[in-house]
XYZ file of C-alpha atoms in Angstrom:
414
model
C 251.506 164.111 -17.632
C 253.259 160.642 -15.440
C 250.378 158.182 -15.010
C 246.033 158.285 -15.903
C 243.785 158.431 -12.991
C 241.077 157.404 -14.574
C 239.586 154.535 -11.897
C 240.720 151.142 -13.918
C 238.944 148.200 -14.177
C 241.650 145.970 -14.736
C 243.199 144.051 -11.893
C 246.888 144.284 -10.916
C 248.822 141.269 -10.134
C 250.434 141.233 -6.944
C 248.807 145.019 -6.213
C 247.378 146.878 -3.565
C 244.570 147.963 -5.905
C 243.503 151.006 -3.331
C 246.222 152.726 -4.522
C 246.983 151.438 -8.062
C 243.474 152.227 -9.522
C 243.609 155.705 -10.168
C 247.370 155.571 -10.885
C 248.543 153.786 -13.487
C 251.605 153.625 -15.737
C 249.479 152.470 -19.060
C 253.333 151.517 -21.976
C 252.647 151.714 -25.108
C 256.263 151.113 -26.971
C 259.195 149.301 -26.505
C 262.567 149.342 -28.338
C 265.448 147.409 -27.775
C 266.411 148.266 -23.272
C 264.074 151.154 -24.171
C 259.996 152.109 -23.413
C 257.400 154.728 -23.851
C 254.271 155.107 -22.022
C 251.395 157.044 -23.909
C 252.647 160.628 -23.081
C 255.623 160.346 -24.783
C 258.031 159.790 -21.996
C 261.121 157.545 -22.057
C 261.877 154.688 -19.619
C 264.986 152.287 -19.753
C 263.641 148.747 -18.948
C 265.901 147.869 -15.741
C 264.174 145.315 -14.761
C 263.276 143.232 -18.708
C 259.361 143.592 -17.629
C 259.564 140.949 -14.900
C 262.846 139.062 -15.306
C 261.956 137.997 -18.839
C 262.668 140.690 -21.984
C 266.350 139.029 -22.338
C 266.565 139.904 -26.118
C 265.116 143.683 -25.738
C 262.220 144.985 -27.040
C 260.707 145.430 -30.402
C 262.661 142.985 -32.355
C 260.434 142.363 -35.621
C 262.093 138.988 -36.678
C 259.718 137.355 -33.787
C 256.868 139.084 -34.539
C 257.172 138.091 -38.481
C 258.090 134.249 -37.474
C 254.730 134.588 -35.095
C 252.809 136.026 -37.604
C 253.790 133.935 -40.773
C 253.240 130.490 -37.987
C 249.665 131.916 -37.459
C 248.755 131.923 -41.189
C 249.903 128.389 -41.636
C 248.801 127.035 -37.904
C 247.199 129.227 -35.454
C 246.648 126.887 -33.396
C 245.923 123.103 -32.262
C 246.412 120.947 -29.258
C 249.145 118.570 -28.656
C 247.057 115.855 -26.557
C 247.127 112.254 -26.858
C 248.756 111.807 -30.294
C 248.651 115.045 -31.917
C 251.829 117.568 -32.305
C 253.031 120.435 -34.953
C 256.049 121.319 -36.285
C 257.066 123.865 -34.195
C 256.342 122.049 -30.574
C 258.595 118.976 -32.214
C 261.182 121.280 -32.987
C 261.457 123.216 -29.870
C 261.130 120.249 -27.584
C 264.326 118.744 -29.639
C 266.471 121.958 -29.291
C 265.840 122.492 -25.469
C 266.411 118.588 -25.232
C 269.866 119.507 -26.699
C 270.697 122.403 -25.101
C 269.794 120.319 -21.410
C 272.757 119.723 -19.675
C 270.435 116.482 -18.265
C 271.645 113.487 -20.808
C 268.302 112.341 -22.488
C 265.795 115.007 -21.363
C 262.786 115.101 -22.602
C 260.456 118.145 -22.511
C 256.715 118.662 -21.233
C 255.825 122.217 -22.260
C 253.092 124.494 -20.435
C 251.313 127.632 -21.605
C 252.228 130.711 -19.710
C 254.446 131.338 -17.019
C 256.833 129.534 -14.582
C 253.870 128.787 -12.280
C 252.605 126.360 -14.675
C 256.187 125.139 -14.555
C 256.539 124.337 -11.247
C 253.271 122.564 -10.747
C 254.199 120.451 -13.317
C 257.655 119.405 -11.903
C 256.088 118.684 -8.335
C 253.457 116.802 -9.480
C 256.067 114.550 -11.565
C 257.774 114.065 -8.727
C 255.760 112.923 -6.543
C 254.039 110.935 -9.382
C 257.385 109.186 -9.963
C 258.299 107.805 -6.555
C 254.579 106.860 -7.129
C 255.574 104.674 -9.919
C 258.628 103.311 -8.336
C 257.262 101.867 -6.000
C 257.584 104.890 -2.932
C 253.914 106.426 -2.958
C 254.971 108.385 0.451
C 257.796 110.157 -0.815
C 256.017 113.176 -1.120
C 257.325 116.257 1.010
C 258.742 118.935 -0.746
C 261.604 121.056 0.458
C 262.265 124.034 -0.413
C 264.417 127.456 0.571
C 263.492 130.816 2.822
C 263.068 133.731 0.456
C 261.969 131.790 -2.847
C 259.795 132.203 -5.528
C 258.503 129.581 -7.217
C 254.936 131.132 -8.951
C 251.957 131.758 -7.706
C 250.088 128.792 -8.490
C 248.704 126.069 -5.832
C 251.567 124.189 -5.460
C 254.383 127.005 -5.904
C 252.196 129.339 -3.287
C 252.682 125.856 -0.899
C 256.167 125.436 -1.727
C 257.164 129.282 -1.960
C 259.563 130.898 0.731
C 258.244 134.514 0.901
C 255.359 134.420 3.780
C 254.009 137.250 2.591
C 252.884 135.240 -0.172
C 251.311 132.294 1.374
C 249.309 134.530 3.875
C 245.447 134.525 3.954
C 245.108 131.383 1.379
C 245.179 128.549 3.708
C 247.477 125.686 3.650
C 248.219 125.567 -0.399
C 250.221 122.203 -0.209
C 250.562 119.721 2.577
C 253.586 117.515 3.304
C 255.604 120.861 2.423
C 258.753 122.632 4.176
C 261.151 125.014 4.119
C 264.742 125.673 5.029
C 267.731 128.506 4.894
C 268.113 129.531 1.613
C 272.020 129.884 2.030
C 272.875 126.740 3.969
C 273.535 123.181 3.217
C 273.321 121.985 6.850
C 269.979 123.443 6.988
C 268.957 121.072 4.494
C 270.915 118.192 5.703
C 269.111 118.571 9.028
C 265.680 118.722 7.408
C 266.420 115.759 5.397
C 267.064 113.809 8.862
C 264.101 115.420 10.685
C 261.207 114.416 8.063
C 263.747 111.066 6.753
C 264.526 110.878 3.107
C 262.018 107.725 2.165
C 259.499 110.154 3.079
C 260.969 113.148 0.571
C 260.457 113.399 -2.948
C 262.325 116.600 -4.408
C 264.393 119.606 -3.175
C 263.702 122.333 -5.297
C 266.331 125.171 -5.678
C 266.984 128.267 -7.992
C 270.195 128.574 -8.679
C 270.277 132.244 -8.212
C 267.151 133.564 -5.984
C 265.314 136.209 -7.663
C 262.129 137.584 -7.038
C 262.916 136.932 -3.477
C 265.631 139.673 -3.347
C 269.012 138.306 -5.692
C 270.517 135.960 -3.326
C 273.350 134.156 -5.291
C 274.359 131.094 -3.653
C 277.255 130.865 -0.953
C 280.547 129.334 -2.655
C 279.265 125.840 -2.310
C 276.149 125.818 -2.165
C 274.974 124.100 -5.497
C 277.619 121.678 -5.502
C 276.715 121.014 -1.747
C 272.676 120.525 -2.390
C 273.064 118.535 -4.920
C 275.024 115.582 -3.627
C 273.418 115.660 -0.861
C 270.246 114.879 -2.680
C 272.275 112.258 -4.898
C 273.344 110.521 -1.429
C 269.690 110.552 -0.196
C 267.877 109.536 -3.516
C 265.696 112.391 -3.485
C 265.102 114.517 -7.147
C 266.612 117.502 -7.035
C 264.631 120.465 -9.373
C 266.348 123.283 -10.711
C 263.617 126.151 -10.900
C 265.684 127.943 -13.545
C 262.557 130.156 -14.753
C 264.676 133.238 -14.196
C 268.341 132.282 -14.172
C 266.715 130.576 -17.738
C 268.652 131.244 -21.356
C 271.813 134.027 -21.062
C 270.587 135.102 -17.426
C 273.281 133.885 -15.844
C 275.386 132.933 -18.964
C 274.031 129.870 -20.099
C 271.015 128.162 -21.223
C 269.656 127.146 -17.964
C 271.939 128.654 -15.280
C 272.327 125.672 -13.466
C 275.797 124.493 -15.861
C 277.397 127.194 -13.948
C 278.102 124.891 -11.068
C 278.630 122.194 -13.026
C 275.888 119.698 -11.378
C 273.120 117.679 -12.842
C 269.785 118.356 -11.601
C 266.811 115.776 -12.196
C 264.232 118.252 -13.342
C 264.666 121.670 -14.966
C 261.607 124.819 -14.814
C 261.646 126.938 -17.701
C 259.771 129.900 -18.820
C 260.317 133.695 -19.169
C 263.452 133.864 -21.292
C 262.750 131.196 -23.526
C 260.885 133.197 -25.625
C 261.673 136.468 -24.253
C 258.125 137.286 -23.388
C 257.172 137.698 -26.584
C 254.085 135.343 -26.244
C 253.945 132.859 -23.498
C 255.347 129.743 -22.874
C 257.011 127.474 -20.340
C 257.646 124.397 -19.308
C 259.522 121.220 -17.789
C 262.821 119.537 -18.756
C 263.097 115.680 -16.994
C 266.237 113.746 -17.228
C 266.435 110.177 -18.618
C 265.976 109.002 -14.479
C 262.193 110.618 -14.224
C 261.287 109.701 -17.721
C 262.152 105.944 -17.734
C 259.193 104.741 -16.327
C 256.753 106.804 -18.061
C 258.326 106.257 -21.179
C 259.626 102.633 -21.065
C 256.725 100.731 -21.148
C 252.636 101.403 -21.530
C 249.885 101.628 -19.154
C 251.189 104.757 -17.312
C 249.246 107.748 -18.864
C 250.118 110.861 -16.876
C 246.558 112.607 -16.988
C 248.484 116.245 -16.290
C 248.407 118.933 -19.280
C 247.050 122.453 -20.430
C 244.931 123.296 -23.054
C 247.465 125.460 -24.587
C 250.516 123.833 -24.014
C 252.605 123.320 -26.850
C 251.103 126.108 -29.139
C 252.858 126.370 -32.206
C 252.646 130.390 -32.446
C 254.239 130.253 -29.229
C 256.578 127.882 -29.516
C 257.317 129.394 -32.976
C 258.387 132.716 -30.917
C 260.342 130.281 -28.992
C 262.749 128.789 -31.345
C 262.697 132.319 -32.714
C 263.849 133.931 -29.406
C 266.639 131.353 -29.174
C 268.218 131.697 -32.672
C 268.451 135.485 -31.523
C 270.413 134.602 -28.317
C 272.610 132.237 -29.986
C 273.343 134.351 -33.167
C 274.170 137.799 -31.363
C 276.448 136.095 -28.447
C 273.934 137.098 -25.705
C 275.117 133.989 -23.531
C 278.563 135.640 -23.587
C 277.110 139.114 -22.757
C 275.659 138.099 -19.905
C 278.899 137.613 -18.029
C 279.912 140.536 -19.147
C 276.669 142.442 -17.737
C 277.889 140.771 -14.554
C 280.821 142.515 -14.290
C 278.991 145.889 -15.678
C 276.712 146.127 -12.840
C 279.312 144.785 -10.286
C 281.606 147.835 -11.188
C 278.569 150.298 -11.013
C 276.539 149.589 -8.411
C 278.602 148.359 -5.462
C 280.221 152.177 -5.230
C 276.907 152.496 -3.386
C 277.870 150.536 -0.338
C 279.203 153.868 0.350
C 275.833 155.571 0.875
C 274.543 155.512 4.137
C 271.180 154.376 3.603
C 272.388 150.873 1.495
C 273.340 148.145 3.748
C 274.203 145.625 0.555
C 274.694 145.423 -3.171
C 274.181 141.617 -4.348
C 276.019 141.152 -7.817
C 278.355 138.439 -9.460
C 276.394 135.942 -11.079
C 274.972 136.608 -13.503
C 272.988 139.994 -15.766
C 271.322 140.775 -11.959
C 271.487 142.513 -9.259
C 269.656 144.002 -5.899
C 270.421 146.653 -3.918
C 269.242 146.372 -0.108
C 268.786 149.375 1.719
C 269.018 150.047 5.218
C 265.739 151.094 5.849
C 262.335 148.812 5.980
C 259.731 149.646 3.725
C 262.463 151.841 1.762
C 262.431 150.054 -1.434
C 258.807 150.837 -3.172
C 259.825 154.468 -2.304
C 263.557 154.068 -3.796
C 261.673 152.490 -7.222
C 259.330 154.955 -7.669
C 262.068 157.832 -7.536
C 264.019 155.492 -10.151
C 260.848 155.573 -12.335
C 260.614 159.587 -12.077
C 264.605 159.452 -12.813
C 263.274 157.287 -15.986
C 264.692 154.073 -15.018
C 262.224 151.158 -14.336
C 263.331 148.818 -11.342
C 261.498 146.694 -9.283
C 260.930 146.244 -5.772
C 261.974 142.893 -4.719
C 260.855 143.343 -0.941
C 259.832 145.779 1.667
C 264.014 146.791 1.390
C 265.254 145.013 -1.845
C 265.216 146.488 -5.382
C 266.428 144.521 -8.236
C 268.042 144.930 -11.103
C 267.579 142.671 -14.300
C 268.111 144.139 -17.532
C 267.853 142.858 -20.998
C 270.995 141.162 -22.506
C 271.084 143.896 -25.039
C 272.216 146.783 -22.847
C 275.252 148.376 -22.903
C 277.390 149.145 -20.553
C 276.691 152.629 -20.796
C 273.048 152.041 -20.468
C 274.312 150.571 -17.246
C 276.372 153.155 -16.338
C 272.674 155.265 -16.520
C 270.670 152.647 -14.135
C 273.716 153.551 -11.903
C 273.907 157.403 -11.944
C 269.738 156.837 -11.148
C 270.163 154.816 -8.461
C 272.765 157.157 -7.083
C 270.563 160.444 -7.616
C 267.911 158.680 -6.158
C 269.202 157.419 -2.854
C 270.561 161.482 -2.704
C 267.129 162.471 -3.268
């Protein structure tokens, strides 16, 4: 029957809701790379539901570790004094896993947005307490995402995204997303006393799956260690097994300041995100009293979630999925830059990491390209007006690959 057309009530994110409200694609199942929407028909998960299902769907030892949390402690906040088990032991295994030396870990609720706001807002509030109230410009790339939130709409590099809201964030600005000089030049232009954090994904995602020029990362980095400006690592998609490790960023072999986190580290199975600092941005919040950071959510630190959490990362540790990651990498390399050949792709962006994009020639081409994927019963996403993207769970095989590449392929010959 393909989608209801029953007018919804329910509001899309980031939809044009004149043409989504009678059409709908209403899933109902999921299983491992697999899903089912309620007529019955079959769709491999391309795209892990928005960068996030690493571990595949379905998997019931999360839902009973959720469940048997939730008879014991449903729920209960983790202000002032107060913690539970769970939030304790999370916050000590992602403290571990950091490649930051004595990190410590403020968690948020739901998504990277929350994330980000939190990592800005420690910024700034850290030159704050060090004596440098106006180092507070952010810099950040062309083409990245970084939530949708005040502060990650003001900091974000896609201008379709910041259009029609008003100035989000002041004392904000961007530069090329693939260029050190770029950034070396906007360090000079607004003066490093007056800049408080460059914030960077290591791979770019939702703004099209730009990995980073061979030197890039190593490049950024020191030049924010030679300026003495914090340099944030928005690993909220390049997060646990994306690109191979836990956070993406080891990769390169650098040490950021602050890390984002959210989406993979509990493989959407309930929400959670949240902030790692190193032992540099905790030191004076930590060393001495009188310095209360009034910054929090109600729900951060929910033991349910963060039950699904430590869950989620037994699961990636146990079954190898760091390790299959690189091998995803070289899965999708092999498949999908054959199309190069086709006359209406004018790149395939592959090699780091379990994601890809495939940027066709023609403008406005890619919403057309996904929705012939989804009839071919492969669900990708379209990155931009020409970029679709490719992000499967860590689970997939490679000839579940080999499938997302025959669609693509039939597609762009439809």
């Amino acid at each position: 029957m393909g989608p209801r057309t029953q007018d919804t009530r329910l509001w899309h994110p980031f939809s044009d809701m004149a043409t989504v409200r009678d059409r709908e694609l209403v899933i109902t199942r999921g299983e491992d790379v697999w899903l089912w929407d309620e007529d019955g028909n079959r769709y491999l998960d391309a795209f892990a539901s928005l960068w996030y299902t690493n571990i595949g769907h379905g998997r019931s030892e999360i839902a009973d570790a959720v469940a048997a949390q939730m008879r014991e402690l449903e729920a209960f906040t983790i202000f002032f004094d107060y913690a539970n088990r769970p939030a304790l032991e999370l916050a000590e295994l992602l403290a571990e896993l950091s490649p930051m030396p004595g990190s410590r870990v403020m968690l948020t609720p739901g998504g990277g947005s929350e994330a980000i706001d939190t990592a800005v807002k420690m910024a700034r509030r850290y030159w704050f307490e060090m004596g440098q109230p106006d180092r507070r410009h952010v810099v950040s790339r062309a083409h990245a995402y970084h939530g949708s939130n005040g502060i990650g709409t003001g900091i974000g590099g896609i201008d379709a995204n910041r259009d029609g809201w008003g100035a989000a964030l002041p004392e904000t600005s961007r530069v090329g997303h693939d260029s050190v000089e770029a950034l070396e030049g906007e360090i000079a232009r607004v003066g490093a006393d007056r800049i408080a954090a460059f914030v960077c994904e290591p791979v770019m995602g939702a703004g099209g799956v730009h990995p980073p020029p061979p030197g890039y990362i190593e490049g950024v980095a020191a030049l924010c260690r030679a300026h003495d400006i914090l340099f944030v690592c928005d690993s909220v998609i390049c997060g646990f097994g994306r690109l191979g490790t836990w956070f993406g960023i080891e990769r390169w072999n650098v040490e950021p300041d602050v890390i984002t986190f959210a989406k993979g580290v509990t493989s959407g199975y309930l929400p959670l995100g949240g902030v790692l600092f190193g032992a540099r941005v905790c030191e004076p919040f930590w060393s001495e009293p009188g310095r209360m950071v009034r910054h929090g959510y109600t729900f951060a630190g929910h033991p349910a979630c963060c039950t699904a959490a430590l869950a989620n990362i037994a699961v990636i540790d146990r079954e190898g999925l760091l390790d299959r990651a690189l091998e995803i990498e070289r899965d999708l390399t092999a498949v999908l830059r054959p199309l190069e050949d086709h006359p209406a792709v004018a790149e395939v962006r592959s090699g780091t990491g379990a994601m890809a994009a495939v940027e066709l020639v023609e403008e406005g081409g890619a919403p057309g390209l996904m929705m012939r994927m989804r009839a071919a019963g492969v669900l990708v996403r379209a990155s931009s007006p020409t970029a679709v993207a490719v992000c499967p769970p860590l689970t997939i095989t490679r000839e579940q690959v080999d499938t997302i590449g025959e669609a693509f392929a039939h597609s762009l010959g439809a």
